[in-house]
Coordinates of C-alpha atoms in Angstrom, one line a residue:
M177 CA -20.9 -16.6 -20.0
T178 CA -18.0 -15.4 -17.8
S179 CA -16.8 -11.5 -17.5
R180 CA -13.3 -12.4 -19.2
T181 CA -15.1 -13.9 -22.1
L182 CA -17.6 -11.0 -22.3
L183 CA -14.5 -8.7 -22.4
R184 CA -13.0 -9.5 -25.0
L185 CA -16.3 -9.3 -27.3
L186 CA -15.6 -5.4 -26.6
S187 CA -15.0 -3.9 -30.0
A188 CA -11.9 -2.5 -31.0
G189 CA -11.9 0.8 -30.7
A190 CA -14.8 1.0 -28.3
A191 CA -12.9 2.7 -25.6
A192 CA -10.6 4.9 -27.8
A193 CA -9.8 8.5 -26.0
A194 CA -13.2 10.0 -27.7
G195 CA -15.4 7.6 -26.1
I196 CA -16.2 4.1 -24.8
A197 CA -19.0 2.4 -26.4
L198 CA -19.5 -0.3 -23.8
A199 CA -21.4 -3.0 -25.7
V200 CA -22.1 -5.9 -23.1
A201 CA -22.3 -5.9 -19.3
P202 CA -18.5 -7.6 -18.0
A203 CA -19.9 -9.4 -14.6
V204 CA -23.6 -10.1 -13.3
A205 CA -24.1 -12.3 -10.2
S206 CA -26.9 -12.8 -7.7
T207 CA -26.9 -13.4 -4.4
G208 CA -29.9 -13.2 -1.5
G209 CA -33.5 -13.4 -1.9
H210 CA -36.8 -11.9 -1.4
G211 CA -37.5 -11.8 2.0
G212 CA -35.8 -11.2 5.3
H213 CA -33.6 -8.0 5.9
G214 CA -34.6 -7.0 2.0
G215 CA -38.0 -9.0 1.8
H216 CA -41.5 -8.5 0.5
G217 CA -43.3 -5.4 2.1
K218 CA -40.1 -3.2 2.6
Q219 CA -39.6 -0.2 0.6
T220 CA -35.4 -0.8 1.2
V221 CA -32.9 -3.1 0.8
P222 CA -30.4 -3.1 3.3
V223 CA -26.9 -3.5 2.1
R224 CA -23.4 -4.0 3.8
L225 CA -19.7 -3.3 2.3
L226 CA -17.0 -4.6 3.3
S227 CA -13.8 -3.7 1.9
I228 CA -9.8 -3.3 2.8
N229 CA -7.3 -1.9 0.8
D230 CA -3.3 -2.0 0.2
L231 CA -3.3 -5.9 1.8
H232 CA 0.4 -6.3 -0.5
G233 CA 0.1 -9.8 0.4
N234 CA 0.7 -9.2 4.1
L235 CA -0.8 -12.8 5.1
E236 CA 1.1 -13.2 8.4
P237 CA 0.2 -10.0 11.2
P238 CA 2.5 -7.0 10.2
S239 CA 5.3 -5.9 13.0
G240 CA 7.5 -3.1 14.1
S241 CA 5.6 0.2 12.5
S242 CA 3.5 -1.5 10.4
S243 CA 1.5 -2.9 12.8
R244 CA 0.6 0.0 14.2
I245 CA -2.7 1.8 13.8
L246 CA -4.2 4.6 15.2
D247 CA -7.1 4.1 17.2
P248 CA -9.4 6.2 19.7
D249 CA -10.5 2.9 21.2
G250 CA -6.7 1.3 21.2
P251 CA -5.2 -0.1 24.6
L252 CA -1.8 1.6 23.5
V253 CA -0.2 5.1 24.5
D254 CA 1.5 7.6 22.5
T255 CA 3.5 9.9 25.0
D256 CA 5.7 11.9 22.2
G257 CA 3.8 11.7 18.7
T258 CA 6.4 9.5 17.5
L259 CA 4.6 6.4 16.6
T260 CA 1.2 8.2 15.3
G261 CA 2.2 11.7 15.2
I262 CA -0.4 12.7 17.5
A263 CA 1.2 13.6 20.9
G264 CA -1.2 11.7 23.4
G265 CA -2.9 9.2 20.5
K266 CA -3.7 6.2 21.4
Y267 CA -3.5 2.5 19.2
S268 CA -3.5 -0.4 18.4
I269 CA -1.6 -3.5 17.3
A270 CA -3.4 -5.3 14.6
G271 CA -4.0 -7.3 10.9
G272 CA -2.8 -10.8 10.1
V273 CA -5.4 -12.5 7.3
S274 CA -6.7 -14.8 10.1
Y275 CA -7.4 -12.2 12.2
L276 CA -9.0 -10.1 9.3
A277 CA -11.2 -13.5 8.6
T278 CA -12.7 -13.5 11.5
H279 CA -13.7 -9.8 11.6
I280 CA -15.3 -10.5 8.4
K281 CA -17.0 -13.6 9.6
Q282 CA -18.2 -11.5 12.6
A283 CA -19.1 -8.2 10.3
R284 CA -20.7 -10.2 7.4
D285 CA -24.7 -10.5 7.2
R286 CA -26.5 -11.9 3.7
N287 CA -26.8 -8.4 2.0
T288 CA -23.1 -8.3 2.5
L289 CA -20.3 -7.9 -0.2
L290 CA -16.7 -8.0 0.4
V291 CA -14.7 -5.4 -2.3
A292 CA -11.2 -3.8 -2.5
A293 CA -9.6 -0.7 -3.8
G294 CA -6.2 -2.3 -5.0
D295 CA -2.7 -3.2 -4.5
L296 CA -4.0 -6.0 -2.5
I297 CA -0.6 -8.1 -4.4
G298 CA 3.1 -6.8 -5.0
A299 CA 5.5 -5.3 -2.6
S300 CA 5.0 -8.3 -0.5
P301 CA 6.7 -10.2 2.0
L302 CA 8.2 -13.2 1.6
I303 CA 5.6 -15.5 2.2
S304 CA 3.6 -14.4 -0.7
A305 CA 6.1 -12.8 -3.1
A306 CA 7.8 -16.4 -3.1
Y307 CA 5.0 -17.6 -5.0
H308 CA 4.2 -15.0 -7.4
D309 CA 1.5 -14.1 -4.9
E310 CA -0.6 -17.3 -5.3
P311 CA -0.8 -17.5 -1.2
T312 CA -2.5 -14.0 -1.2
L313 CA -4.9 -14.4 -4.2
E314 CA -5.6 -17.9 -2.6
V315 CA -6.3 -16.6 1.1
L316 CA -8.5 -13.7 -0.3
G317 CA -10.6 -16.6 -2.0
S318 CA -11.4 -18.1 1.0
L319 CA -12.1 -14.6 2.9
G320 CA -14.9 -14.4 0.2
L321 CA -14.1 -11.5 -1.9
D322 CA -16.3 -10.0 -4.3
T323 CA -14.6 -7.8 -6.8
T324 CA -11.9 -5.5 -6.6
S325 CA -10.0 -2.3 -8.4
A326 CA -6.5 -3.2 -9.8
G327 CA -3.8 -0.9 -7.9
N328 CA -0.4 0.3 -9.4
H329 CA 1.3 -2.5 -7.4
E330 CA -1.0 -5.4 -9.6
F331 CA 1.2 -4.6 -12.9
D332 CA 4.3 -5.0 -11.2
E333 CA 5.0 -8.5 -13.0
G334 CA 3.1 -7.4 -16.3
Y335 CA 0.3 -7.6 -17.8
A336 CA 0.5 -10.8 -18.3
E337 CA 1.5 -12.1 -15.3
L338 CA -1.8 -10.0 -13.6
Q339 CA -4.0 -12.1 -16.7
R340 CA -2.5 -15.7 -15.5
L341 CA -3.2 -14.8 -11.6
M342 CA -7.5 -14.2 -12.4
N343 CA -7.2 -17.2 -15.2
G344 CA -4.7 -19.6 -13.9
G345 CA -1.8 -21.5 -15.2
C346 CA 1.6 -22.2 -13.6
H347 CA 4.6 -19.0 -13.9
P348 CA 5.6 -19.2 -17.2
V349 CA 9.6 -19.3 -15.8
D350 CA 9.2 -20.7 -11.9
G351 CA 6.8 -23.1 -13.3
C352 CA 3.9 -24.4 -10.4
S353 CA 4.0 -24.0 -7.0
P354 CA 4.2 -26.4 -4.4
A355 CA 0.6 -26.2 -3.9
G356 CA 0.3 -27.5 -7.5
E357 CA -1.0 -25.9 -10.6
W358 CA -2.8 -22.2 -9.8
K359 CA -6.4 -22.1 -10.6
G360 CA -7.2 -18.7 -10.8
T361 CA -9.2 -16.5 -9.1
D362 CA -12.8 -16.5 -8.6
F363 CA -12.9 -12.4 -8.4
D364 CA -11.8 -9.9 -11.3
F365 CA -9.3 -6.9 -11.0
L366 CA -11.5 -4.1 -12.3
A367 CA -10.1 -1.1 -14.3
A368 CA -12.1 1.5 -16.1
N369 CA -9.2 3.5 -17.0
V370 CA -6.8 0.9 -18.6
L371 CA -6.9 0.4 -21.8
K372 CA -4.7 -1.8 -24.8
Q373 CA -3.1 0.8 -27.1
D374 CA -3.6 -1.3 -29.9
T375 CA -7.0 -2.0 -29.9
G376 CA -8.7 0.8 -27.8
T377 CA -10.3 -1.9 -25.6
Y378 CA -10.2 -2.7 -22.2
A379 CA -7.6 -4.8 -20.8
L380 CA -9.5 -5.8 -17.6
P381 CA -13.3 -5.5 -16.8
P382 CA -14.2 -2.2 -16.0
Y383 CA -16.9 -2.9 -14.0
Y384 CA -18.8 -5.6 -12.0
V385 CA -22.7 -5.9 -11.2
K386 CA -24.1 -8.3 -8.5
T387 CA -28.0 -8.1 -7.3
I388 CA -28.7 -7.9 -3.8
N389 CA -32.2 -8.8 -3.4
G390 CA -33.5 -8.0 -6.6
V391 CA -31.7 -4.9 -7.0
K392 CA -28.5 -4.6 -8.2
V393 CA -25.4 -3.0 -7.3
G394 CA -22.6 -2.1 -9.5
F395 CA -19.0 -1.6 -9.4
I396 CA -16.2 0.2 -11.1
G397 CA -13.1 -0.2 -11.1
L398 CA -10.5 2.5 -11.1
V399 CA -6.5 2.8 -11.2
T400 CA -4.5 6.0 -10.1
A401 CA -3.6 7.3 -14.4
T402 CA 0.0 7.9 -12.6
T403 CA 0.4 3.8 -12.2
P404 CA 3.4 4.7 -15.9
T405 CA 5.3 6.7 -13.3
I406 CA 5.3 4.5 -10.8
V407 CA 5.9 1.0 -12.8
T408 CA 8.5 0.0 -14.3
A409 CA 7.9 0.4 -18.2
E410 CA 7.8 -3.1 -18.6
G411 CA 4.8 -3.8 -16.4
I412 CA 2.7 -1.7 -18.4
K413 CA 4.0 -2.5 -21.4
G414 CA 1.1 -2.4 -24.2
L415 CA -1.3 -0.5 -22.1
Q416 CA -3.0 2.8 -21.6
F417 CA -3.8 4.6 -18.4
T418 CA -6.6 7.4 -19.2
E419 CA -8.3 10.2 -16.6
E420 CA -10.1 8.5 -13.6
V421 CA -12.8 10.5 -13.7
A422 CA -14.0 10.5 -17.0
A423 CA -13.2 6.4 -17.5
A424 CA -15.5 5.7 -14.5
N425 CA -18.1 8.4 -15.6
R426 CA -18.6 6.3 -19.1
A427 CA -19.1 3.2 -17.0
S428 CA -21.6 4.7 -15.0
A429 CA -23.9 6.1 -17.7
Y430 CA -23.6 2.8 -19.6
L431 CA -24.9 0.7 -16.5
A432 CA -27.6 3.3 -15.6
R433 CA -29.0 2.7 -18.9
K434 CA -28.9 -1.1 -18.2
G435 CA -30.6 -0.4 -15.3
V436 CA -28.3 -0.3 -12.6
K437 CA -28.7 2.7 -10.5
A438 CA -27.1 1.6 -7.2
Q439 CA -23.0 2.8 -7.9
V440 CA -19.9 2.5 -6.4
V441 CA -16.3 3.3 -7.3
L442 CA -13.2 1.3 -6.2
V443 CA -10.3 3.7 -6.7
H444 CA -6.5 2.8 -6.5
E445 CA -5.9 6.4 -5.7
G446 CA -6.4 8.6 -2.4
D447 CA -5.3 11.2 0.0
S448 CA -3.3 12.2 3.0
I449 CA -5.6 13.2 5.5
T450 CA -4.9 13.7 9.2
P451 CA -7.0 10.4 11.0
N452 CA -10.0 11.1 13.6
Q453 CA -11.6 14.1 11.8
S454 CA -15.3 14.0 11.3
P455 CA -16.4 13.3 7.8
D456 CA -17.4 16.9 7.5
A457 CA -13.8 18.2 8.3
C458 CA -11.9 16.1 5.8
S459 CA -14.8 16.6 2.6
V460 CA -12.8 19.3 0.6
N461 CA -8.9 19.2 0.1
T462 CA -8.3 20.3 -3.8
T463 CA -4.8 19.5 -3.6
N464 CA -5.4 15.9 -3.4
A465 CA -5.6 13.3 -6.3
G466 CA -8.3 11.3 -4.6
S467 CA -10.9 14.2 -3.3
R468 CA -10.8 15.7 -6.9
I469 CA -12.2 12.3 -8.1
A470 CA -14.5 11.7 -5.4
R471 CA -15.6 15.6 -6.1
E472 CA -16.1 15.2 -9.7
L473 CA -17.4 11.7 -10.2
N474 CA -21.1 12.3 -12.3
P475 CA -23.7 11.9 -9.2
Q476 CA -25.4 8.5 -10.5
I477 CA -22.0 7.6 -8.6
D478 CA -23.2 7.1 -4.9
L479 CA -19.9 6.0 -3.2
V480 CA -16.1 6.2 -3.6
I481 CA -13.8 3.7 -2.2
S482 CA -10.5 4.5 -2.6
G483 CA -6.7 3.2 -1.5
H484 CA -3.2 4.0 -2.2
S485 CA -2.4 6.4 0.0
H486 CA -2.4 3.6 2.5
Q487 CA -4.7 6.3 5.3
A488 CA -7.3 5.4 7.2
Y489 CA -10.5 7.8 6.8
I490 CA -14.0 8.4 6.6
C491 CA -14.9 11.5 4.8
K492 CA -17.8 13.4 3.1
T493 CA -17.8 15.3 -0.1
S494 CA -20.2 16.7 -2.4
D495 CA -21.1 15.4 -6.3
P496 CA -21.6 17.9 -8.8
A497 CA -25.3 18.1 -7.9
G498 CA -24.6 18.6 -4.6
Q499 CA -25.5 15.9 -2.6
D500 CA -23.6 14.5 0.4
R501 CA -21.2 11.3 -1.0
Y502 CA -19.2 9.3 1.4
Y503 CA -15.4 8.9 0.5
T504 CA -13.3 6.0 2.3
Q505 CA -10.1 4.5 2.7
G506 CA -8.9 1.5 5.1
S507 CA -5.3 2.1 5.9
S508 CA -2.9 -1.0 4.5
F509 CA -1.8 -4.4 5.5
G510 CA -5.3 -5.5 6.6
R511 CA -5.1 -3.9 10.0
V512 CA -8.8 -1.9 8.7
L513 CA -11.9 -2.9 7.8
T514 CA -14.4 -0.9 6.0
Q515 CA -17.8 -0.7 7.0
I516 CA -20.6 0.5 5.0
D517 CA -24.3 0.0 5.9
L518 CA -26.7 1.9 3.1
Q519 CA -30.2 1.4 2.0
I520 CA -31.2 1.0 -1.6
D521 CA -35.1 2.2 -2.7
K522 CA -36.4 -0.8 -4.2
R523 CA -38.6 1.5 -6.3
T524 CA -36.0 3.7 -8.0
K525 CA -33.2 1.0 -7.7
D526 CA -31.1 3.4 -6.4
V527 CA -29.1 4.4 -3.0
I528 CA -31.0 6.4 -0.2
R529 CA -27.4 8.7 0.3
S530 CA -29.2 9.5 3.8
S531 CA -28.8 6.3 5.0
V532 CA -24.6 5.8 3.6
K533 CA -23.0 5.1 7.5
A534 CA -19.4 4.5 7.1
D535 CA -17.3 2.8 10.0
N536 CA -13.4 2.3 10.0
K537 CA -13.0 -0.8 12.2
V538 CA -9.5 -1.8 13.6
V539 CA -8.5 -5.6 12.5
T540 CA -7.3 -6.4 16.3
R541 CA -6.0 -8.8 17.7
T542 CA -7.7 -9.5 20.5
V543 CA -10.4 -11.8 18.5
T544 CA -9.6 -16.3 17.9
P545 CA -7.8 -16.6 14.0
D546 CA -9.9 -18.5 11.6
P547 CA -8.5 -21.5 11.7
Q548 CA -9.3 -22.4 8.3
V549 CA -7.2 -18.9 6.9
E550 CA -4.4 -19.4 9.7
A551 CA -3.9 -23.0 8.2
Q552 CA -3.4 -22.0 4.4
V553 CA -0.9 -18.9 6.3
Q554 CA 1.1 -21.6 8.0
A555 CA 1.1 -23.9 4.8
W556 CA 2.3 -20.9 2.9
K557 CA 5.2 -20.0 5.1
T558 CA 6.8 -23.7 5.4
R559 CA 6.9 -23.8 1.5
S560 CA 8.5 -20.3 1.3
A561 CA 11.6 -21.9 3.7
A562 CA 12.9 -23.2 0.1
V563 CA 13.0 -19.7 -1.2
A564 CA 14.7 -18.3 2.3
D565 CA 17.6 -20.0 2.2
R566 CA 18.3 -19.0 -1.8
K567 CA 21.7 -17.1 -2.3
I568 CA 21.4 -13.6 -2.7
G569 CA 25.1 -12.2 -2.7
T570 CA 27.9 -12.0 -0.8
I571 CA 30.1 -10.1 1.6
T572 CA 33.6 -9.8 2.6
A573 CA 33.1 -9.4 6.5
D574 CA 30.4 -8.2 9.2
I575 CA 28.2 -5.5 7.8
T576 CA 26.9 -4.1 10.8
N577 CA 23.8 -2.0 12.7
L578 CA 25.6 -0.6 15.4
V579 CA 23.3 2.5 15.9
N580 CA 20.9 0.0 17.6
N581 CA 23.2 -2.1 20.0
S582 CA 25.3 0.2 21.2
S583 CA 24.8 3.1 24.1
A584 CA 28.3 4.6 24.3
A585 CA 28.5 8.4 23.9
T586 CA 31.6 7.7 21.8
T587 CA 29.0 6.0 19.1
K588 CA 29.1 7.3 15.3
P589 CA 25.2 7.0 14.0
E590 CA 26.5 5.7 10.6
T591 CA 26.7 2.5 9.8
A592 CA 28.1 0.6 7.2
L593 CA 24.7 -1.5 7.1
G594 CA 22.7 2.1 7.6
D595 CA 24.7 3.4 4.2
L596 CA 24.4 0.1 2.2
I597 CA 20.8 0.1 2.4
A598 CA 20.4 3.6 1.5
D599 CA 22.2 3.2 -1.7
S600 CA 19.9 0.0 -2.7
Q601 CA 17.2 2.6 -2.4
L602 CA 18.2 5.2 -4.0
E603 CA 19.3 3.0 -6.6
S604 CA 16.4 1.4 -6.4
A605 CA 14.1 4.5 -6.8
K606 CA 16.1 6.3 -9.8
A607 CA 13.0 5.4 -12.1
G608 CA 11.1 8.3 -9.6
G609 CA 14.2 10.4 -10.3
A610 CA 15.8 10.0 -6.8
E611 CA 18.5 12.1 -5.8
I612 CA 19.3 10.4 -2.4
A613 CA 17.7 8.3 0.1
L614 CA 17.2 8.3 3.5
M615 CA 16.4 5.1 6.3
N616 CA 15.3 5.4 9.5
P617 CA 17.8 3.0 11.9
G618 CA 14.8 1.7 13.8
G619 CA 14.2 -0.3 10.5
I620 CA 17.0 -2.1 10.2
R621 CA 16.6 -4.8 12.6
T622 CA 19.8 -7.3 12.7
S623 CA 23.2 -6.8 11.0
L624 CA 24.8 -8.8 8.0
T625 CA 27.4 -11.4 9.3
Y626 CA 30.4 -12.9 7.4
A627 CA 29.9 -16.3 9.3
Q628 CA 27.5 -19.1 7.9
K629 CA 24.1 -19.1 10.2
G630 CA 23.4 -22.6 8.2
S631 CA 25.5 -24.5 5.2
E632 CA 25.7 -21.2 3.3
G633 CA 29.2 -20.7 3.7
D634 CA 30.8 -18.0 5.0
G635 CA 30.1 -14.7 3.1
V636 CA 27.1 -15.8 1.6
V637 CA 23.6 -13.5 1.9
T638 CA 20.5 -15.7 1.7
Y639 CA 17.2 -14.3 1.2
G640 CA 16.2 -14.9 4.1
E641 CA 19.2 -13.3 6.3
A642 CA 18.2 -10.3 4.1
F643 CA 14.7 -11.0 5.2
E644 CA 16.1 -10.4 8.8
V645 CA 17.3 -7.1 8.2
Q646 CA 14.6 -5.6 6.5
P647 CA 11.2 -7.6 7.5
F648 CA 8.9 -4.6 7.4
S649 CA 8.4 -4.7 3.5
N650 CA 7.5 -1.2 3.7
I651 CA 7.5 0.7 0.2
V652 CA 10.5 2.7 -1.6
Q653 CA 8.7 6.1 -2.3
V654 CA 10.4 9.3 -3.7
R655 CA 8.7 12.8 -2.9
T656 CA 10.5 16.6 -3.9
Y657 CA 11.3 18.6 -1.4
T658 CA 13.2 22.2 -1.4
G659 CA 16.6 22.5 -0.1
A660 CA 15.8 24.2 3.0
Q661 CA 13.3 21.9 3.7
L662 CA 16.1 18.7 3.6
K663 CA 17.7 21.0 6.1
A664 CA 14.7 21.3 8.3
L665 CA 14.2 17.3 7.9
L666 CA 18.2 16.6 9.1
E667 CA 17.3 19.1 12.1
Q668 CA 14.3 17.1 13.2
Q669 CA 17.1 14.1 13.8
V670 CA 17.9 13.5 17.9
W671 CA 21.2 12.5 19.3
T672 CA 20.7 13.0 22.7
P673 CA 23.4 11.7 25.7
N674 CA 22.3 11.1 29.0
P675 CA 24.8 12.5 31.3
T676 CA 24.5 9.8 33.9
T677 CA 24.1 6.3 32.3
G678 CA 25.9 7.5 28.7
A679 CA 23.0 5.8 27.2
I680 CA 21.7 7.8 24.1
T681 CA 18.2 8.5 22.8
H682 CA 19.0 8.8 18.9
R683 CA 17.3 8.7 15.8
I684 CA 20.1 10.0 13.1
L685 CA 19.0 8.7 9.4
Q686 CA 21.0 6.6 7.1
V687 CA 22.4 8.4 4.3
S688 CA 23.1 7.5 0.6
S689 CA 26.4 8.1 -1.0
S690 CA 25.0 10.7 -3.0
L691 CA 24.7 13.0 0.2
T692 CA 27.1 14.4 2.9
Y693 CA 26.6 17.0 5.8
T694 CA 28.0 17.6 9.2
F695 CA 25.9 17.3 11.9
D696 CA 27.3 19.4 16.0
T697 CA 25.7 17.7 18.6
T698 CA 27.3 20.3 20.8
K699 CA 25.0 23.1 18.9
P700 CA 21.3 23.7 20.0
V701 CA 18.9 21.6 18.7
G702 CA 17.5 23.1 15.2
S703 CA 21.3 24.3 13.9
R704 CA 23.0 21.4 14.8
V705 CA 22.9 20.5 10.2
S706 CA 25.5 22.2 7.7
D707 CA 27.5 21.8 5.1
I708 CA 25.0 19.9 2.9
K709 CA 26.0 18.7 -0.4
L710 CA 24.5 16.6 -3.1
N711 CA 27.3 14.5 -4.9
G712 CA 29.7 17.3 -3.7
T713 CA 27.7 20.5 -4.5
P714 CA 26.8 22.5 -2.0
V715 CA 23.1 22.5 -1.1
T716 CA 20.7 25.9 -1.8
D717 CA 17.6 26.4 0.0
T718 CA 15.9 27.1 -2.8
Q719 CA 16.6 24.1 -5.5
S720 CA 14.5 21.3 -5.6
I721 CA 15.7 17.6 -4.5
K722 CA 14.1 13.8 -5.1
I723 CA 14.0 12.3 -1.8
A724 CA 13.8 8.3 -2.0
A725 CA 12.8 7.2 1.9
N726 CA 10.1 4.4 2.7
N727 CA 7.1 4.9 3.4
F728 CA 7.1 4.7 7.1
L729 CA 9.1 7.9 6.9
M730 CA 7.2 9.9 4.2
G731 CA 4.1 9.1 6.4
G732 CA 5.9 11.2 9.3
G733 CA 7.4 8.2 11.1
D734 CA 10.0 8.5 14.1
G735 CA 8.8 12.1 14.7
F736 CA 10.3 13.4 10.9
S737 CA 6.6 15.3 10.1
V738 CA 8.9 17.7 7.9
F739 CA 8.8 14.2 4.9
T740 CA 5.1 15.0 5.1
Q741 CA 5.4 18.6 3.2
S742 CA 5.2 16.8 0.1
T743 CA 3.0 15.0 -1.5
D744 CA 4.2 14.1 -5.2
T745 CA 4.7 10.6 -4.0
W746 CA 6.3 7.9 -7.0
S747 CA 6.3 4.5 -5.6
G748 CA 8.6 2.0 -6.3
P749 CA 9.6 -1.7 -5.0
I750 CA 9.3 -3.3 -1.5
D751 CA 12.6 -2.4 0.6
L752 CA 13.9 -5.7 0.6
D753 CA 13.4 -6.2 -2.9
A754 CA 15.7 -3.0 -3.6
F755 CA 18.0 -4.3 -0.7
T756 CA 18.4 -7.6 -2.1
A757 CA 18.4 -6.8 -5.7
Y758 CA 21.3 -4.0 -4.8
L759 CA 23.0 -6.8 -3.4
G760 CA 23.2 -9.3 -6.3
A761 CA 24.2 -6.6 -8.5
H762 CA 27.1 -5.2 -6.7
S763 CA 28.3 -8.6 -5.0
P764 CA 31.0 -8.9 -3.1
I765 CA 30.6 -6.2 -1.0
S766 CA 33.1 -4.5 1.6
P767 CA 31.3 -2.6 4.6
S768 CA 31.9 0.7 4.3
P769 CA 33.4 3.8 6.3
A770 CA 30.4 4.8 7.6
D771 CA 32.0 8.9 7.0
R772 CA 29.0 10.3 5.1
I773 CA 28.2 12.1 8.1
T774 CA 30.3 14.3 9.7
F775 CA 29.5 13.7 13.6
V776 CA 30.7 16.5 15.7
K777 CA 30.5 15.1 19.4

């Protein structure tokens, strides 16, 4: 009997708020056998867990800022802190599923399970999004993924669509992909804290159990309880998202009663933690949701693998019984593979906590890419080409990005394309309460040209052309800041002409139409910004403002560290989706006068 069949047998009301009566075990699988590393005569069984999180359909190697990862052993050095936030820090160029496949094969032994902590799909690049992330799920099957928690982005297209992706069948609107009818996944998305509102039963399997050399390991899945605030109402229609710790503890208690004592939580919720700390240094952070969950889960749970915040960390906390418990996350976009080794006592069937060792391994591109996975990626890249030619909007003239292609000292830092993208992100983030949007100019890679590039016709913008403008698949996020923080953020902008050559070093954020201010380059650094207005009203230091920006900026990218001073994150669509939706809704679009920043030089 499959896990999905068993799931349907849960009685109505069993998962009500008063408590969940777990009547059946959703999934039990076996691997290995007696002998070998866990053979006769030995008192412990070794287990290796490999984990990923927040892949977001990045099948091809990510580029630009999305390709970099802080790496103590990396070959590249960040001299001013703009790439990593740590001046002098070393980093590597990483990611790409064909490279990830090679790293997994190199790390895998007979006692290995590959698991994940959500957002494997959703907010994906064109190669995966063009066919509703079936390409990514196909590749994850090739990687041998055993199970994963659901993430908030797994619900982007709704619960019915997530069920289709697990169970198989063609898309109800777009039909089958060029590869034919979708066969479904060999793994489940887990969520012990997601219930059907009408029946109170689980919407997804709450846990997964696998037997290794005679001992059972249970994986409990959780998704952030904030999902209703960061996913469209349609995407979560009919679902209830409950508090994570209580949901996990109920599933844990049931597993323990059934003899599953070795337990791991896969939770799509995490922290913002400075990388390269020792596990003990980041053990307690009372302000972060991920750390709270890791501390409060019952002592039967041995390990917490997290996601959601796109950070790379290996942390240690104490459970309610005072035992050490590791808490990990592996960055995003397939740039990090987390390896966790542990021993299970064959007598007690439980994890020996002192045996747990965890490490985040950078998915470098110095290895040979796996040929099977690479062939899959190339096949989907070819299939997605047809989607790239789709018309999404029209423009009346070139909408250019002059900041990236001009070095003249008279250049104005605000551009028509920057304004357009900021406006699109603001509109896409209204559900998160956004009042203004800010965009980094380095994330705008080319201009939109009026003249046709192929046979689409003059003034027509295709999906492929929009993708060339914003290829990084960053996620639009919203956080709350004070007016004083907004000013401090704008003061971190850079405009420095070279007196000899006239070349300019610049990092001027592009702004939505709701924000205006003056930037005076003749004044000292730190005193250049004045007359800040929100929709024409002067901004005060104490007022709260919700600002939208991509996740690269929210992480302090390009030296904008003020972005990291708020953590109440709402996550929306990828920037490209916001951009294409805006073009479709507002065409034909003419270039803006780029007059939101009063620039004094």
